[in-house]
Short mmCIF file of C-alpha atoms in Angstrom, two decimals:
data_model
loop_
_atom_site.label_atom_id
_atom_site.label_comp_id
_atom_site.label_asym_id
_atom_site.label_seq_id
_atom_site.Cartn_x
_atom_site.Cartn_y
_atom_site.Cartn_z
CA MET A 3 32.37 -95.66 -2.75
CA LYS A 4 31.42 -95.55 0.91
CA PHE A 5 30.42 -92.12 2.19
CA TYR A 6 31.09 -91.00 5.77
CA PRO A 7 28.63 -88.33 6.97
CA LEU A 8 29.72 -85.88 9.63
CA ALA A 9 27.14 -87.16 12.10
CA LYS A 10 24.45 -89.78 12.38
CA PRO A 11 21.93 -90.34 15.20
CA TYR A 12 22.03 -93.68 17.00
CA ILE A 13 18.41 -94.88 16.94
CA THR A 14 17.53 -98.36 18.21
CA ALA A 15 14.43 -100.54 17.98
CA LYS A 16 13.63 -99.56 21.57
CA ASP A 17 13.77 -95.87 20.64
CA LYS A 18 11.28 -96.47 17.84
CA ALA A 19 9.02 -98.55 20.06
CA SER A 20 9.03 -95.81 22.71
CA VAL A 21 7.79 -93.25 20.20
CA LEU A 22 5.21 -95.63 18.75
CA GLU A 23 3.89 -96.32 22.24
CA VAL A 24 3.09 -92.63 22.66
CA LEU A 25 1.44 -92.44 19.24
CA ASN A 26 -0.96 -95.15 20.38
CA THR A 27 -2.13 -93.03 23.34
CA ASN A 28 -4.22 -89.88 23.65
CA TYR A 29 -1.27 -87.86 24.96
CA LEU A 30 0.84 -86.34 22.21
CA SER A 31 1.68 -83.21 24.23
CA LEU A 32 1.71 -82.25 27.92
CA GLY A 33 1.48 -85.90 28.92
CA PRO A 34 3.25 -88.16 31.42
CA LYS A 35 6.37 -88.78 29.32
CA LEU A 36 7.38 -85.13 29.58
CA SER A 37 7.54 -85.09 33.37
CA GLU A 38 9.18 -88.53 33.39
CA PHE A 39 11.91 -87.29 31.04
CA GLU A 40 12.48 -84.19 33.16
CA LYS A 41 12.73 -86.14 36.41
CA LYS A 42 15.10 -88.74 34.96
CA PHE A 43 17.27 -86.05 33.38
CA ALA A 44 17.50 -84.13 36.65
CA LYS A 45 18.51 -87.31 38.46
CA LYS A 46 21.13 -88.08 35.81
CA LEU A 47 22.68 -84.62 36.21
CA GLY A 48 22.35 -84.58 39.99
CA VAL A 49 20.27 -81.40 40.05
CA LYS A 50 16.94 -80.55 41.65
CA TYR A 51 15.04 -79.43 38.56
CA ALA A 52 14.95 -80.02 34.82
CA CYS A 53 12.65 -78.23 32.38
CA ALA A 54 12.27 -79.73 28.90
CA VAL A 55 11.94 -77.28 26.01
CA SER A 56 11.67 -77.34 22.23
CA SER A 57 15.35 -76.57 21.56
CA GLY A 58 18.61 -75.55 23.16
CA THR A 59 18.06 -72.06 21.77
CA ALA A 60 14.71 -71.87 23.56
CA GLY A 61 16.42 -73.04 26.74
CA LEU A 62 19.04 -70.30 26.53
CA HIS A 63 16.38 -67.66 25.89
CA LEU A 64 14.28 -68.75 28.88
CA SER A 65 17.33 -69.02 31.14
CA MET A 66 18.26 -65.43 30.34
CA LEU A 67 14.77 -64.27 31.22
CA ALA A 68 14.54 -66.42 34.35
CA VAL A 69 17.70 -64.99 35.94
CA GLY A 70 16.56 -61.45 35.19
CA ILE A 71 18.76 -60.47 32.26
CA GLY A 72 17.24 -57.75 30.11
CA ALA A 73 17.67 -54.45 28.29
CA GLY A 74 20.82 -52.57 29.21
CA ASP A 75 22.61 -55.59 30.65
CA GLU A 76 25.89 -56.86 29.21
CA ILE A 77 26.90 -60.51 29.15
CA ILE A 78 30.41 -61.87 28.70
CA THR A 79 30.55 -64.75 26.23
CA THR A 80 32.59 -66.34 23.46
CA PRO A 81 32.67 -65.43 19.76
CA PHE A 82 33.58 -69.05 18.97
CA SER A 83 30.24 -70.84 19.22
CA PHE A 84 27.08 -71.66 17.34
CA VAL A 85 25.34 -68.32 16.87
CA ALA A 86 22.40 -69.24 19.14
CA SER A 87 24.45 -68.59 22.27
CA ALA A 88 25.10 -64.92 21.51
CA ASN A 89 21.69 -64.51 19.87
CA SER A 90 19.96 -65.53 23.11
CA ILE A 91 21.54 -62.47 24.73
CA LEU A 92 20.25 -60.20 21.97
CA CYS A 93 16.78 -61.76 22.25
CA VAL A 94 16.33 -60.36 25.76
CA GLY A 95 17.63 -56.92 24.82
CA ALA A 96 21.07 -57.38 26.38
CA LYS A 97 24.48 -57.01 24.75
CA PRO A 98 27.04 -59.79 24.23
CA VAL A 99 30.55 -58.81 25.30
CA PHE A 100 32.89 -61.14 23.44
CA VAL A 101 36.11 -62.46 24.95
CA ASP A 102 38.70 -64.47 23.04
CA ILE A 103 39.34 -68.18 23.50
CA ASN A 104 42.07 -70.54 24.66
CA PRO A 105 44.08 -71.60 21.57
CA LEU A 106 44.17 -75.26 22.63
CA THR A 107 40.76 -76.02 24.15
CA TYR A 108 38.84 -73.39 22.10
CA ASN A 109 36.86 -72.51 25.23
CA LEU A 110 36.62 -69.09 26.88
CA ASP A 111 39.98 -67.95 28.24
CA PRO A 112 39.58 -66.91 31.91
CA ALA A 113 42.60 -64.59 31.67
CA LYS A 114 40.90 -62.76 28.80
CA ILE A 115 37.67 -62.55 30.82
CA LYS A 116 39.52 -60.84 33.67
CA GLU A 117 41.32 -58.58 31.21
CA LYS A 118 38.01 -57.55 29.63
CA ILE A 119 36.30 -56.87 32.97
CA THR A 120 39.15 -54.79 34.36
CA SER A 121 39.56 -52.82 31.12
CA LEU A 122 35.96 -51.62 31.10
CA PRO A 123 35.16 -48.14 32.44
CA ALA A 124 33.15 -48.05 35.67
CA ASP A 125 29.82 -47.33 33.96
CA ARG A 126 30.24 -50.30 31.61
CA ARG A 127 31.36 -52.61 34.39
CA LYS A 128 28.16 -51.86 36.28
CA LYS A 129 26.19 -53.16 33.30
CA LEU A 130 27.88 -56.58 33.40
CA LYS A 131 25.32 -59.09 34.66
CA ALA A 132 26.56 -62.58 33.78
CA ILE A 133 28.99 -64.86 32.00
CA LEU A 134 27.46 -67.14 29.39
CA VAL A 135 29.97 -69.98 29.17
CA VAL A 136 29.85 -72.32 26.18
CA HIS A 137 31.36 -75.76 26.72
CA ILE A 138 32.60 -76.27 23.19
CA PHE A 139 32.59 -79.56 21.24
CA GLY A 140 32.08 -81.69 24.38
CA GLN A 141 34.68 -80.15 26.70
CA CYS A 142 34.06 -78.04 29.80
CA CYS A 143 35.45 -74.56 30.23
CA ASP A 144 37.89 -73.84 33.06
CA MET A 145 35.03 -73.57 35.53
CA GLY A 146 37.19 -73.15 38.62
CA ALA A 147 38.74 -69.96 37.27
CA ILE A 148 35.44 -68.74 35.82
CA GLN A 149 33.56 -69.31 39.08
CA ARG A 150 36.21 -67.33 40.97
CA LEU A 151 35.85 -64.44 38.53
CA ALA A 152 32.06 -64.57 38.73
CA SER A 153 32.20 -64.50 42.52
CA LYS A 154 34.72 -61.65 42.62
CA TYR A 155 32.78 -59.45 40.21
CA LYS A 156 29.30 -60.57 41.32
CA LEU A 157 28.30 -62.09 37.99
CA LEU A 158 25.78 -64.83 37.29
CA ILE A 159 26.80 -67.92 35.32
CA ILE A 160 24.64 -69.50 32.63
CA GLU A 161 26.07 -72.58 30.95
CA ASP A 162 25.49 -73.39 27.31
CA ALA A 163 26.13 -77.12 27.58
CA CYS A 164 24.27 -77.85 24.35
CA GLU A 165 27.35 -79.59 22.91
CA SER A 166 28.62 -81.14 26.12
CA ILE A 167 26.20 -83.46 27.84
CA GLY A 168 28.24 -85.97 29.84
CA ALA A 169 31.34 -83.77 29.93
CA ALA A 170 32.87 -82.97 33.31
CA TYR A 171 35.31 -80.59 34.98
CA LYS A 172 37.08 -82.20 37.95
CA GLY A 173 34.31 -84.80 38.03
CA LYS A 174 31.45 -82.28 38.12
CA LEU A 175 29.13 -82.42 35.13
CA ALA A 176 28.71 -79.66 32.56
CA GLY A 177 25.55 -77.68 33.17
CA THR A 178 25.68 -77.94 36.97
CA PHE A 179 28.02 -75.04 37.84
CA GLY A 180 25.88 -71.97 37.24
CA GLN A 181 22.44 -70.62 38.01
CA ALA A 182 21.17 -72.55 34.98
CA GLY A 183 22.56 -74.97 32.40
CA VAL A 184 21.13 -75.70 28.97
CA PHE A 185 21.37 -78.82 26.81
CA ALA A 186 20.28 -79.54 23.23
CA PHE A 187 19.16 -82.76 21.57
CA TYR A 188 19.53 -82.05 17.86
CA PRO A 189 20.21 -85.22 15.78
CA ASN A 190 23.99 -84.62 15.66
CA LYS A 191 24.32 -84.41 19.45
CA GLN A 192 25.48 -87.13 21.86
CA MET A 193 21.79 -87.98 22.42
CA THR A 194 18.79 -86.82 20.43
CA THR A 195 15.08 -86.15 20.61
CA GLY A 196 15.00 -84.87 17.01
CA GLU A 197 14.69 -81.28 18.15
CA GLY A 198 14.52 -80.43 21.84
CA GLY A 199 16.46 -79.14 24.79
CA MET A 200 16.62 -79.11 28.58
CA ILE A 201 17.21 -76.45 31.23
CA VAL A 202 18.68 -77.65 34.53
CA THR A 203 18.91 -75.69 37.77
CA ASN A 204 18.92 -76.03 41.53
CA SER A 205 16.74 -72.93 41.87
CA LYS A 206 13.03 -73.51 42.32
CA LYS A 207 12.36 -69.93 41.23
CA ILE A 208 14.29 -70.28 37.97
CA TYR A 209 12.61 -73.62 37.27
CA GLU A 210 9.10 -72.25 37.84
CA ILE A 211 9.73 -69.19 35.66
CA CYS A 212 11.07 -71.36 32.81
CA ASN A 213 8.22 -73.84 33.20
CA SER A 214 5.68 -71.03 32.95
CA LEU A 215 7.30 -69.11 30.11
CA LYS A 216 7.70 -72.19 27.92
CA ASN A 217 3.92 -72.70 28.14
CA GLN A 218 2.74 -69.23 27.09
CA GLY A 219 3.20 -67.77 30.57
CA ARG A 220 0.73 -70.03 32.33
CA ALA A 221 1.30 -70.16 36.08
CA LYS A 222 1.68 -73.40 38.01
CA ASN A 223 -1.68 -75.10 38.64
CA ASP A 224 -3.44 -72.27 36.80
CA GLN A 225 -6.66 -72.70 34.88
CA TRP A 226 -6.57 -73.61 31.20
CA LEU A 227 -6.21 -70.50 29.02
CA ASN A 228 -5.37 -68.30 32.02
CA HIS A 229 -1.94 -66.75 31.51
CA LYS A 230 -0.13 -64.60 34.07
CA SER A 231 2.65 -63.24 31.87
CA LEU A 232 3.98 -62.99 28.33
CA GLY A 233 5.33 -66.40 27.38
CA TYR A 234 6.23 -68.62 24.45
CA ASN A 235 5.40 -71.97 22.95
CA TYR A 236 8.66 -73.70 23.80
CA ARG A 237 7.10 -77.00 24.87
CA LEU A 238 8.58 -80.41 24.10
CA ASP A 239 6.05 -82.93 22.75
CA GLU A 240 5.43 -86.40 24.17
CA MET A 241 7.02 -88.29 21.26
CA SER A 242 10.26 -86.37 21.72
CA ALA A 243 10.14 -86.88 25.48
CA ALA A 244 9.66 -90.63 25.03
CA LEU A 245 12.63 -90.76 22.67
CA GLY A 246 14.62 -88.73 25.18
CA ILE A 247 13.90 -91.21 27.98
CA SER A 248 15.05 -94.09 25.80
CA GLN A 249 18.17 -92.24 24.63
CA LEU A 250 19.06 -91.18 28.16
CA GLU A 251 19.15 -94.82 29.25
CA LYS A 252 22.05 -95.50 26.86
CA LEU A 253 23.77 -92.12 27.06
CA ASP A 254 26.79 -93.47 28.95
CA PHE A 255 27.20 -96.23 26.36
CA MET A 256 26.96 -93.77 23.47
CA ILE A 257 29.52 -91.43 25.00
CA ARG A 258 31.91 -94.33 25.66
CA LYS A 259 31.69 -95.24 21.97
CA ARG A 260 32.40 -91.64 20.94
CA ARG A 261 35.41 -91.58 23.26
CA GLN A 262 36.72 -94.72 21.60
CA ILE A 263 36.41 -93.15 18.16
CA ALA A 264 38.20 -90.02 19.36
CA ALA A 265 40.96 -92.18 20.85
CA TRP A 266 41.40 -93.95 17.50
CA TYR A 267 41.66 -90.62 15.71
CA ASN A 268 44.20 -89.35 18.26
CA GLU A 269 46.35 -92.45 17.83
CA ILE A 270 46.19 -92.46 14.04
CA LEU A 271 47.04 -88.75 13.88
CA LYS A 272 50.13 -88.99 16.11
CA PRO A 273 52.63 -89.35 13.23
CA TYR A 274 51.16 -86.23 11.62
CA ASP A 275 51.37 -83.74 14.48
CA ASP A 276 53.53 -81.48 12.30
CA ILE A 277 50.59 -81.20 9.89
CA VAL A 278 47.48 -81.38 12.06
CA GLN A 279 46.70 -80.13 15.57
CA SER A 280 44.56 -82.78 17.26
CA PRO A 281 41.94 -81.79 19.85
CA MET A 282 43.42 -81.12 23.28
CA THR A 283 41.60 -82.31 26.38
CA ALA A 284 42.56 -80.45 29.56
CA ALA A 285 43.88 -82.76 32.29
CA VAL A 286 41.00 -81.88 34.65
CA ASN A 287 38.33 -82.52 32.01
CA THR A 288 36.34 -85.52 30.87
CA HIS A 289 35.40 -85.07 27.20
CA SER A 290 32.08 -86.24 25.73
CA TRP A 291 32.99 -85.62 22.06
CA PHE A 292 30.13 -83.85 20.33
CA LEU A 293 32.62 -83.22 17.53
CA TYR A 294 36.17 -84.15 16.66
CA VAL A 295 37.71 -80.90 15.41
CA ILE A 296 41.24 -80.71 14.03
CA LYS A 297 43.25 -77.65 13.02
CA ILE A 298 45.44 -77.45 9.91
CA LYS A 299 48.84 -76.08 10.90
CA ASN A 300 49.83 -74.79 7.45
CA LYS A 301 47.88 -71.54 7.17
CA LYS A 302 48.42 -71.46 3.41
CA ILE A 303 46.16 -74.50 2.96
CA ASP A 304 42.75 -73.56 1.57
CA ARG A 305 40.58 -75.18 4.22
CA ASP A 306 37.37 -74.86 2.21
CA LEU A 307 38.99 -76.51 -0.81
CA LEU A 308 40.20 -79.27 1.51
CA ILE A 309 36.62 -79.83 2.67
CA ALA A 310 35.45 -80.03 -0.96
CA ASN A 311 38.19 -82.51 -1.88
CA LEU A 312 37.44 -84.71 1.14
CA LYS A 313 33.81 -84.82 0.09
CA LYS A 314 34.86 -86.15 -3.32
CA ALA A 315 36.81 -88.86 -1.46
CA GLY A 316 33.70 -89.85 0.49
CA VAL A 317 34.46 -88.00 3.72
CA SER A 318 32.15 -85.30 5.02
CA SER A 319 33.82 -82.52 6.99
CA LYS A 320 32.79 -79.03 7.94
CA GLN A 321 34.07 -75.73 9.28
CA TYR A 322 33.53 -75.51 13.04
CA LEU A 323 32.91 -72.79 13.85
CA PRO A 324 32.67 -69.39 12.14
CA SER A 325 33.46 -66.50 14.50
CA ILE A 326 30.16 -64.89 15.49
CA HIS A 327 31.52 -61.33 15.59
CA LEU A 328 32.25 -61.50 11.86
CA PHE A 329 28.67 -62.30 10.86
CA ASP A 330 27.29 -59.35 8.91
CA PHE A 331 24.57 -58.42 11.38
CA TYR A 332 27.00 -58.47 14.32
CA LYS A 333 29.42 -56.25 12.41
CA LYS A 334 26.55 -53.91 11.61
CA LEU A 335 25.23 -53.85 15.19
CA PHE A 336 28.52 -53.52 17.03
CA GLY A 337 31.18 -52.52 14.50
CA TYR A 338 33.26 -55.67 14.86
CA LYS A 339 36.03 -56.28 12.34
CA LYS A 340 38.69 -58.84 11.49
CA GLY A 341 41.42 -58.90 14.08
CA ASP A 342 39.18 -58.15 17.07
CA PHE A 343 39.45 -61.73 18.39
CA PRO A 344 42.51 -63.22 16.69
CA VAL A 345 42.53 -66.63 18.39
CA SER A 346 38.89 -67.30 17.53
CA GLU A 347 39.45 -66.11 13.97
CA ASN A 348 42.54 -68.29 13.57
CA VAL A 349 40.73 -71.40 14.74
CA SER A 350 37.68 -70.55 12.61
CA GLY A 351 39.85 -70.16 9.53
CA HIS A 352 41.88 -73.35 9.80
CA SER A 353 39.80 -75.96 11.62
CA LEU A 354 37.39 -78.62 10.44
CA ALA A 355 35.28 -81.33 12.04
CA LEU A 356 35.67 -84.97 11.05
CA PRO A 357 32.96 -87.66 11.14
CA ILE A 358 32.11 -88.97 14.61
CA TYR A 359 29.13 -91.22 15.25
CA LEU A 360 28.37 -94.68 16.56
CA GLY A 361 29.17 -97.34 14.00
CA LEU A 362 32.55 -96.01 12.89
CA THR A 363 35.29 -98.64 13.16
CA ARG A 364 39.02 -98.20 13.57
CA ARG A 365 39.42 -99.07 9.89
CA ASP A 366 36.96 -96.30 9.02
CA CYS A 367 38.95 -93.85 11.13
CA GLU A 368 42.17 -94.92 9.40
CA TYR A 369 40.59 -94.33 5.99
CA ILE A 370 39.31 -90.89 7.02
CA ILE A 371 42.66 -89.76 8.43
CA HIS A 372 44.67 -91.13 5.52
CA LYS A 373 42.39 -89.28 3.08
CA LEU A 374 42.75 -86.13 5.19
CA ILE A 375 46.55 -86.28 5.16
CA ALA A 376 46.67 -87.18 1.46
CA GLU A 377 44.48 -84.22 0.53
CA ILE A 378 46.53 -81.85 2.71
CA ASN A 379 49.71 -83.07 1.03
CA ASN A 380 48.12 -82.65 -2.41
CA LEU A 381 47.24 -79.05 -1.59
CA ASN A 382 50.74 -78.46 -0.22
CA ASP A 383 52.25 -79.75 -3.46
CA ALA A 384 49.84 -77.70 -5.57
CA GLY A 385 50.60 -74.58 -3.57
#
């Protein structure tokens, strides 16, 4: 029986040769490939600066520090995300202020952001420093509305674009709206460096702070082993940078292929819209499809049992995503409980991601969807 994993990196002979080329040099870290990757990435995004780091999480952490977020500050963000987004706020001593999501796009709901801001007492509102937007699954947030709110209430914007390289809102790329944008290159992403991430910004100051902090706080052009501030080892190595350069060259091709797979899924699922809610792409958005996440409409279906049954049929699927506020340590820290963010909780409880990676054919997509519908019907009958 053929097995369909949830994700699979697209690695070519050129990718492998690029890494091998570095291994045959004396530069395995802090070499020329790093700066080349950064410059090419900045050009691709249309920004002035790009700072390569060891992960998207590292990029979020440094971005928080670089824009001056710290103890006592409060940051508006989403509970429906990979936990690293909210954790990056905690890592600098600030507090995440969760706001519920749009029930169709699963991104932050601007109306809920405004509602949260205006409901806070004056002393709490003064603590608000920024909005950490998370462009979920490859789709941009409603950045027009969010930028207007940020401007009105004098808030910074940091973009977690770790899932959304190549996505756009009204033609403008994810990661280029705020003071800083962060990308990740884990193997399941649209492009990969194994591990790794990138911070992009048009601010020279933010870039220089990030560049220093990722290298143990060493200042620009400073002497070896002379460090001006407390920093971290968040560097990206030369092998990863070389792979990143090679992957970046075919990023548009890889995203086009992912869009084709998503289009096949959408078409095949059309007769089943009474059973499954397909992903919704806002009219102003261009999707880059990190994941293809569907929602089961019958709330009585045991989603986790569905995932287990699909695995037996050769189809990997997974919950995306748990609601962060219901993790034990968030409940302990802030007293969150079920019902605090009902839209996020509803999506978390009834959604699952289907396989999406280069190499899937239309026939593969048909098999996956037919197994999905069959297993849902089996659970309906059993229930």
